[in-house]
Short mmCIF file of C-alpha atoms in Angstrom, two decimals:
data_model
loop_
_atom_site.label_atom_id
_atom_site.label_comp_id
_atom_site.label_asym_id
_atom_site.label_seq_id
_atom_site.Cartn_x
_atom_site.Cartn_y
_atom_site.Cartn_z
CA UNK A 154 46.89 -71.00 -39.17
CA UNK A 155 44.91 -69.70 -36.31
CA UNK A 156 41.66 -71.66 -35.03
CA UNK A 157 40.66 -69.05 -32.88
CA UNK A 158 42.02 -65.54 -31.87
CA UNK A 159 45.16 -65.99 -30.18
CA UNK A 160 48.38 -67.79 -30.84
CA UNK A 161 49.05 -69.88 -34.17
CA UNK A 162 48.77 -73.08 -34.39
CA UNK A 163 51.60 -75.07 -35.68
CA UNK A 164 51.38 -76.38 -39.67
CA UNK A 165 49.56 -78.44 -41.28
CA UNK A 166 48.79 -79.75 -44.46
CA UNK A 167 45.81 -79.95 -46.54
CA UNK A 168 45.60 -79.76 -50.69
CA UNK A 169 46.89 -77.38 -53.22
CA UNK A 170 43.73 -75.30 -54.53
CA UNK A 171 43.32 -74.98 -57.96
CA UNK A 172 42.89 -71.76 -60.08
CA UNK A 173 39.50 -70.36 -61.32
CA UNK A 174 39.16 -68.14 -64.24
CA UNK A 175 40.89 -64.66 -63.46
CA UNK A 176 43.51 -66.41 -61.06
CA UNK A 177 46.42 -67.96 -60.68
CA UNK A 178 47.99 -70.34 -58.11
CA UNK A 179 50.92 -68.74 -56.24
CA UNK A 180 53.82 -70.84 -54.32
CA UNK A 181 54.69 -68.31 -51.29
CA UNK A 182 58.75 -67.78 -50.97
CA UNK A 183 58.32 -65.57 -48.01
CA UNK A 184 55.75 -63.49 -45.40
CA UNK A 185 56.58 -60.57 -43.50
CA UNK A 186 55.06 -59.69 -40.15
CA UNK A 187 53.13 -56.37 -39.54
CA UNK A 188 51.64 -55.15 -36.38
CA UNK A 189 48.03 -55.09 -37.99
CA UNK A 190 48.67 -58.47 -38.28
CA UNK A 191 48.88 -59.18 -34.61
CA UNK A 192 46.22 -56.84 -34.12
CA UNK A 193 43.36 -57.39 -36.14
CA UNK A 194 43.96 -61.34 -37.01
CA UNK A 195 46.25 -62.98 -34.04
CA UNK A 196 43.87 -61.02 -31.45
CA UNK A 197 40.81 -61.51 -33.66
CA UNK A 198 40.40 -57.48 -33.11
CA UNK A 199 38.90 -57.05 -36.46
CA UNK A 200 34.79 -57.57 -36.93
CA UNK A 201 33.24 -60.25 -38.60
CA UNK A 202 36.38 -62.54 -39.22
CA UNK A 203 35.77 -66.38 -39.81
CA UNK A 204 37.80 -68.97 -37.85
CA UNK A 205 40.07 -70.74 -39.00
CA UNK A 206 42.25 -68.55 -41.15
CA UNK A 207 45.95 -68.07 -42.32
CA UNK A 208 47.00 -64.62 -41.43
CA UNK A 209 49.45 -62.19 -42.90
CA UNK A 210 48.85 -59.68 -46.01
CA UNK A 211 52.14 -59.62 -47.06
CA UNK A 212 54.24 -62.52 -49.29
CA UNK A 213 56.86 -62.77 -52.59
CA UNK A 214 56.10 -65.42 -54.09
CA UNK A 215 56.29 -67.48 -57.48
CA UNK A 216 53.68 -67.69 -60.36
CA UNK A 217 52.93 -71.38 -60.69
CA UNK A 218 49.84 -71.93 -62.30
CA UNK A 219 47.03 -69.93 -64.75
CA UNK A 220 43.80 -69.81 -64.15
CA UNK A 221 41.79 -69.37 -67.30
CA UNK A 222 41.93 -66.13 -69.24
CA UNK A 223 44.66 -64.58 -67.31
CA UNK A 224 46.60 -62.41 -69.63
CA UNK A 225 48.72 -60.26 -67.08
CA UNK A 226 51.64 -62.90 -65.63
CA UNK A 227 52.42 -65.85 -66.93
CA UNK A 228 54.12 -68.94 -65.39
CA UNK A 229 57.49 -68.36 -63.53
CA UNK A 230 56.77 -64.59 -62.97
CA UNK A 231 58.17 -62.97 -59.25
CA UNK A 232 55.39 -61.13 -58.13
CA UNK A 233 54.04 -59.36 -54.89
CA UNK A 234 50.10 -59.59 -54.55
CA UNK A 235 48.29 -56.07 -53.24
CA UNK A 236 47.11 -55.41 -49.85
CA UNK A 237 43.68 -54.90 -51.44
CA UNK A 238 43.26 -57.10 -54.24
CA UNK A 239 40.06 -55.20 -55.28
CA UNK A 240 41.61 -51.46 -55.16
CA UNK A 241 42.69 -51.05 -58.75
CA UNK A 242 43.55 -47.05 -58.32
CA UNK A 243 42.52 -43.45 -56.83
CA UNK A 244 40.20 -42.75 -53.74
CA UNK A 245 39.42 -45.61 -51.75
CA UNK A 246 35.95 -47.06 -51.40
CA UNK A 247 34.34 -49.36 -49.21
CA UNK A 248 34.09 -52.02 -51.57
CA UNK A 249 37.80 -51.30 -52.57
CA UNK A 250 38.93 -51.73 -48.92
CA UNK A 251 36.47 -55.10 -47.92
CA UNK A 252 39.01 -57.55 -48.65
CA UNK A 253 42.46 -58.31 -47.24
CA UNK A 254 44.59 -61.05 -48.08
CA UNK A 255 44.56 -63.01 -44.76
CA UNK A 256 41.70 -60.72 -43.01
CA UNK A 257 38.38 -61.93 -44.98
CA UNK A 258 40.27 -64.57 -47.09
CA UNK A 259 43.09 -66.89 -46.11
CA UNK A 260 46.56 -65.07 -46.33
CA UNK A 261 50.11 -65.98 -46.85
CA UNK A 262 51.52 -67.71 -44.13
CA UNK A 263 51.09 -71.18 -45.94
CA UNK A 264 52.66 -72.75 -49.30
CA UNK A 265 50.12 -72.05 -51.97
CA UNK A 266 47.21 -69.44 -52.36
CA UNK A 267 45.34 -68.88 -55.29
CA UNK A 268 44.67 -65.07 -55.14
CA UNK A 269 43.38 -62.95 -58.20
CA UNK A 270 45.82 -62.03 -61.28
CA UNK A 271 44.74 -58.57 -61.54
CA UNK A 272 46.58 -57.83 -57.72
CA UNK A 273 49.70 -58.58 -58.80
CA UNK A 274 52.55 -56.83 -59.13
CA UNK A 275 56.03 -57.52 -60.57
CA UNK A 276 58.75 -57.89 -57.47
CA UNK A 277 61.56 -55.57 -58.08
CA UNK A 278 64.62 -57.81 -59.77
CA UNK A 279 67.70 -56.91 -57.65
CA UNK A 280 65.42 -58.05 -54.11
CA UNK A 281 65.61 -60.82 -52.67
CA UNK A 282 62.88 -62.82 -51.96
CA UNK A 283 62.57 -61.86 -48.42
CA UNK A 284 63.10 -58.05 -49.15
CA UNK A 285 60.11 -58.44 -51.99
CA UNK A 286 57.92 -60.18 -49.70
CA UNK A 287 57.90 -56.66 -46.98
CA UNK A 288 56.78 -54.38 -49.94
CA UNK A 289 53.05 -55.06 -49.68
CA UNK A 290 51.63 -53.44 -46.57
CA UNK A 291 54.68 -51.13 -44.70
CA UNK A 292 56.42 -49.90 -48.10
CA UNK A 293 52.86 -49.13 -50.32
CA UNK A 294 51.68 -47.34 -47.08
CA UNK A 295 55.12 -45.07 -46.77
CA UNK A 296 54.92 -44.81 -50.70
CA UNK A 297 51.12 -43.70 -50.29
CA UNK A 298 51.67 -41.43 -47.20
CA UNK A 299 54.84 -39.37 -49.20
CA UNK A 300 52.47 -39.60 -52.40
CA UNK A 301 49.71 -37.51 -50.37
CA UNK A 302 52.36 -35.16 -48.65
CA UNK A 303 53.61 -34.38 -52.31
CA UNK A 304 56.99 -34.12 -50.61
CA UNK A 305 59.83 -32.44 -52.74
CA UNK A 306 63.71 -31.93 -52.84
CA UNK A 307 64.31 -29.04 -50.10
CA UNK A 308 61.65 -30.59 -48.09
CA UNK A 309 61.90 -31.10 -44.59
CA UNK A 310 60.25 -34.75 -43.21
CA UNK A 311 59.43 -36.18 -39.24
CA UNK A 312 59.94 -39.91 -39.67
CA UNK A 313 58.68 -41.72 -36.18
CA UNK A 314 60.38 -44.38 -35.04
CA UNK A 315 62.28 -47.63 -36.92
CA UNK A 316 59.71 -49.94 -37.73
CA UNK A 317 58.96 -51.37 -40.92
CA UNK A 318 56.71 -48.20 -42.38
CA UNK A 319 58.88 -45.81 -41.07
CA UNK A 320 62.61 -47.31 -42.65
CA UNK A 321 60.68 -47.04 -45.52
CA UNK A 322 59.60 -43.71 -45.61
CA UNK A 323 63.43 -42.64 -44.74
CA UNK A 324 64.61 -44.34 -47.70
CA UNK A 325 61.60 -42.64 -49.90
CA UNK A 326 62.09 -39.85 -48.57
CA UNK A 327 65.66 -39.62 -49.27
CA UNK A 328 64.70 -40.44 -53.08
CA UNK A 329 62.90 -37.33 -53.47
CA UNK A 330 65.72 -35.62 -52.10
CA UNK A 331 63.87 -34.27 -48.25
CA UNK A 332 65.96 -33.67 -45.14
CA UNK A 333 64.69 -36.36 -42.44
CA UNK A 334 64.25 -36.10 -39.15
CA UNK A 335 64.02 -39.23 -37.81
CA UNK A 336 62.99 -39.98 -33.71
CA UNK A 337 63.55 -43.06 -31.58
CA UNK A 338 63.34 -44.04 -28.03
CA UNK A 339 67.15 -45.54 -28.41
CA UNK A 340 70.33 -43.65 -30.18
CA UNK A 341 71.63 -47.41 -31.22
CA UNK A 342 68.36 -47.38 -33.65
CA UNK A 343 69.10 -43.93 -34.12
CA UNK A 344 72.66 -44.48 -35.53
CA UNK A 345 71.47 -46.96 -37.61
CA UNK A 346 69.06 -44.35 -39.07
CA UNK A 347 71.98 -42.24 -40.04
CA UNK A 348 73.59 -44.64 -41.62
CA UNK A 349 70.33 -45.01 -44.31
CA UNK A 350 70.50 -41.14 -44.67
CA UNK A 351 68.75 -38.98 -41.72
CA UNK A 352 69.92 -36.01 -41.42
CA UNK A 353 68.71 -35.08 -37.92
CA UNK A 354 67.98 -37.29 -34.73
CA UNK A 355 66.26 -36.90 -31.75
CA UNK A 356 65.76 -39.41 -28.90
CA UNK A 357 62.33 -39.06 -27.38
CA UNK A 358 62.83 -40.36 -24.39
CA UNK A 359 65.33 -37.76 -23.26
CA UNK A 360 63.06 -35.00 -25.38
CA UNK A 361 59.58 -35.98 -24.73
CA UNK A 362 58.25 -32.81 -26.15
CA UNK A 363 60.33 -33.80 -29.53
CA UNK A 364 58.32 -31.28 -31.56
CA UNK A 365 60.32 -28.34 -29.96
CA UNK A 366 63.36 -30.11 -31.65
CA UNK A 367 62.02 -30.32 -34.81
CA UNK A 368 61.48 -26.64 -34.40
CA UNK A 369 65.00 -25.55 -33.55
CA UNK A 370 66.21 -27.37 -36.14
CA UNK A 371 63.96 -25.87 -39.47
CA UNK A 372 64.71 -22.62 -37.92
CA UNK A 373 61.59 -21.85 -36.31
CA UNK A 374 59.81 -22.71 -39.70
CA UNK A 375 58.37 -26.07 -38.35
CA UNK A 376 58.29 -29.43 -40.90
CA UNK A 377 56.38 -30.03 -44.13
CA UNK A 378 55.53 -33.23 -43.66
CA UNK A 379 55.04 -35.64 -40.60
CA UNK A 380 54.71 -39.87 -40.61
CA UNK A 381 52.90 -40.14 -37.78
CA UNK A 382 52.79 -44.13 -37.13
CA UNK A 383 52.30 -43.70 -33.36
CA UNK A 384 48.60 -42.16 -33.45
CA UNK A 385 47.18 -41.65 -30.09
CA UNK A 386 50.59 -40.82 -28.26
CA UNK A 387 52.17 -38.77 -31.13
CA UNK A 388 49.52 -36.42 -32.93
CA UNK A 389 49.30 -33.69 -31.00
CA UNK A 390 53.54 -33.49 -31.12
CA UNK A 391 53.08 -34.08 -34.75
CA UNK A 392 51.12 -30.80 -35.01
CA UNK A 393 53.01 -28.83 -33.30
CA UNK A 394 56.01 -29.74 -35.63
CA UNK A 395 54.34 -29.15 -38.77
CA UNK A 396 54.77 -25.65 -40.52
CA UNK A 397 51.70 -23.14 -41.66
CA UNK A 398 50.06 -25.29 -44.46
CA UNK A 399 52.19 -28.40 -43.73
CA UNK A 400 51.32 -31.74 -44.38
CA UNK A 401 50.53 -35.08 -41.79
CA UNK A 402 49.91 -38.25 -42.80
CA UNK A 403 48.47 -40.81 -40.18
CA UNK A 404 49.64 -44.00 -41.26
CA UNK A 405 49.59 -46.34 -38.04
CA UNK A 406 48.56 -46.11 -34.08
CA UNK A 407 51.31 -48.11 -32.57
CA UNK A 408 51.54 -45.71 -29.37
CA UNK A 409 47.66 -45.73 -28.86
CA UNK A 410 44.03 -45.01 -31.18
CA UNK A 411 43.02 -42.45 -29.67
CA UNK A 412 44.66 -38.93 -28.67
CA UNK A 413 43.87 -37.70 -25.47
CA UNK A 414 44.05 -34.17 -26.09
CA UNK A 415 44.11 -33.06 -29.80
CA UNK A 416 45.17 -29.52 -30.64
CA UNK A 417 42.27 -28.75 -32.97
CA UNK A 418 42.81 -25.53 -32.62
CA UNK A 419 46.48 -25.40 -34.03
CA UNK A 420 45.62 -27.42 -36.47
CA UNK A 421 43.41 -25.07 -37.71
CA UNK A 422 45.28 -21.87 -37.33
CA UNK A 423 48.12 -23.70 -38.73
CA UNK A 424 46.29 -24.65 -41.66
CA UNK A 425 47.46 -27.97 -41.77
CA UNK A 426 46.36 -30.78 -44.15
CA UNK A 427 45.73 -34.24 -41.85
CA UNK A 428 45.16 -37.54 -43.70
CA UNK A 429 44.43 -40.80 -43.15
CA UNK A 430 46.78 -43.07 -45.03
CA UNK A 431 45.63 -47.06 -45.05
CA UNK A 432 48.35 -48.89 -47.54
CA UNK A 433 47.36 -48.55 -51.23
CA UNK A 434 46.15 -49.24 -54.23
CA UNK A 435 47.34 -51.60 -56.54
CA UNK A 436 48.17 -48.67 -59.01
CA UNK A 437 50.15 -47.36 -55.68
CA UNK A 438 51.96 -50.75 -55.37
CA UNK A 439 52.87 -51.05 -58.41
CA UNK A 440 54.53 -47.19 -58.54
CA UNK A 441 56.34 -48.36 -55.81
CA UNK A 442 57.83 -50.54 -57.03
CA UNK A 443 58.77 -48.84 -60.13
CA UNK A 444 60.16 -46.61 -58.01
CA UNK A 445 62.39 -49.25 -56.22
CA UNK A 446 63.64 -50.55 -59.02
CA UNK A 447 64.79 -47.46 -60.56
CA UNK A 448 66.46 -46.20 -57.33
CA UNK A 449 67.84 -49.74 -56.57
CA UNK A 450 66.44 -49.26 -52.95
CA UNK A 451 66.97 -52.12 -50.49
CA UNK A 452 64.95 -52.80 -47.58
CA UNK A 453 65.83 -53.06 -44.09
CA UNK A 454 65.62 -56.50 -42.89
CA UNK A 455 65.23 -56.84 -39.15
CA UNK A 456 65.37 -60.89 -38.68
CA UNK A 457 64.34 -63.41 -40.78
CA UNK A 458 62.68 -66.65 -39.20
CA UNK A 459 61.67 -70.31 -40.79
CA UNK A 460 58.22 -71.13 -41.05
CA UNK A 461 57.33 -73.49 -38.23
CA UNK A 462 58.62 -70.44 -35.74
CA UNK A 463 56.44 -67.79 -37.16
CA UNK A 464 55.13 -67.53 -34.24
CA UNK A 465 58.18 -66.14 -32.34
CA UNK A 466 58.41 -64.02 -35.85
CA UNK A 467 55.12 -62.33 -34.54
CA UNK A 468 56.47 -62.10 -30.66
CA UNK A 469 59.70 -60.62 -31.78
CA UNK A 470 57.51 -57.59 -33.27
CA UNK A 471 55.59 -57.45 -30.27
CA UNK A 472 58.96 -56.65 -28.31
CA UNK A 473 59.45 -53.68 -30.23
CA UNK A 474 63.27 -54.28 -30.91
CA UNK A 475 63.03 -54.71 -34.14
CA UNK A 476 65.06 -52.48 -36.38
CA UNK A 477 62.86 -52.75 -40.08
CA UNK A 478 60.88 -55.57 -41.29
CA UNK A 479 60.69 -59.25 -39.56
CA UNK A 480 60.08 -61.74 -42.28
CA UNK A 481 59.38 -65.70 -42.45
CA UNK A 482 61.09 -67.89 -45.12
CA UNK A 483 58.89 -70.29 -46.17
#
């Protein structure tokens, strides 16, 4: 729990809630850490949060109890809750994206929660709970962000970096059959990467202007689609690696908010498409996972920690070592 922005607190206990109509009670199995997390809960970033509240979006967890007249899960059911429990499908809207498990409500980093039945989601059957409990916010945002991009076999893809969103939208990626191109600041992480399937690599550090790679290597053509996760720091390389009419989908701001100097201008005579991408529906979530089980896809599991050191679960994404998701057991 946090009292205040800043670090958690360590646990406590208080009483199992009970579930109203339309809910059920859920008994968490596992958390995963996300940077928004830190960001907009830990730091108390976001507007108009209440104090105290249990952070994190994310969880797997067990169906243990029925509210009444819930119809869709029944007792004993594996099941991932939705980043926004009140964004059944389609366009966003701003009552569709006012409540986040863990933002405006208390989240997952605690035994029970009693969340609505309508968010949830089977959890694949061959993941573990740990692996099912990282789907939620980084894999629905990849899913949503190649969704957009309409990426197709032939395609060519820029994957930034090896965080949680962007090991995700490798392995998507490489389900719709796209050549990646996948950058890092270190050629250990890089490796890694082709080990899950990247075709291409380029180290950013040494090539700090990493869109003239991507360039040599489509042949002059430039990419169809970009991830862009690093936001301020990485746009303007992002559009100059995208083809005539390609496709970028801005799906985090880990190197920064805001961009310094945009090319506007490119992206207009380039004709590219730019869109926001901010997780999913539960329609979106739910394809995902679909899509999971079909293609038996595993995530990539960074470090898992125990409960009462979630804490050092949140500094260990801070470092930015991290190769996938960080999770908590709990």
């Amino acid at each position: 729990m946090i009292d205040n922005p800043g670090r958690l607190t360590k646990p406590s206990t208080r009483p199992a809630p009970r579930p109203r109509a339309g809910e059920v009670l859920l008994r968490i199995r596992a958390t995963s850490v996300n940077y928004k997390d830190y960001l907009g809960v830990v730091t108390g970033e976001l507007p108009d949060l209440t104090w105290p509240r249990v952070p994190f979006a994310d969880a797997s967890a067990e169906v243990v109890e029925l509210g009444d007249d819930v119809m869709n899960v029944a007792v004993g059911d594996r099941v991932i809750p939705s980043f926004f429990p009140k964004w059944q499908a389609g366009d966003p809207t701003a009552d569709s994206l006012s409540l986040i498990h863990g933002d405006q409500v208390d989240g997952m980093l605690q035994t029970h929660v009693c969340v609505s039945s309508v968010c949830l989601v089977p959890a694949p059957a061959h993941l573990s709970d740990v692996e099912a409990s990282t789907l939620g916010c980084a894999g629905v945002t990849a899913w949503r962000a190649f969704s957009k991009a309409s990426v197709k076999p032939g395609h060519t893809v820029v994957i930034q970096g090896t965080g949680g969103v962007s090991l995700f939208a490798l392995g998507f990626a490489k389900m719709a059959g796209a050549t990646v191109i996948l950058t890092s600041s270190s050629d250990s992480k890089l490796e890694r990467g082709r080990a899950l399937g990247a075709d291409h690599t380029i180290n950013y550090r040494r090539t700090p202007e990493w869109s003239t790679a991507v360039v040599d290597i489509t042949d002059g053509r430039g990419a169809d689609a970009i991830i862009d996760v690093g936001g301020g720091q990485t746009l303007a390389q992002s559009v100059q690696s995208a083809r005539i009419g390609g496709h970028i989908a801005c799906a985090g701001f880990v190197g920064g908010r805001e961009s310094a100097a945009f090319p506007n201008v490119l992206v207009m005579a380039k004709n590219i498409t730019m869109v926001g991408s901010t997780v999913g529906s539960i329609e979106d979530t739910a394809d995902m996972c679909r899509a999971i089980d079909a293609h038996k896809f595993r995530p990539s599991i960074d470090r898992v920690f125990p409960f009462d050191e979630a804490q050092d679960a949140v500094d260990h994404l801070l470092a930015q070592g991290h190769f996938g998701k960080v999770s908590i057991t709990i």
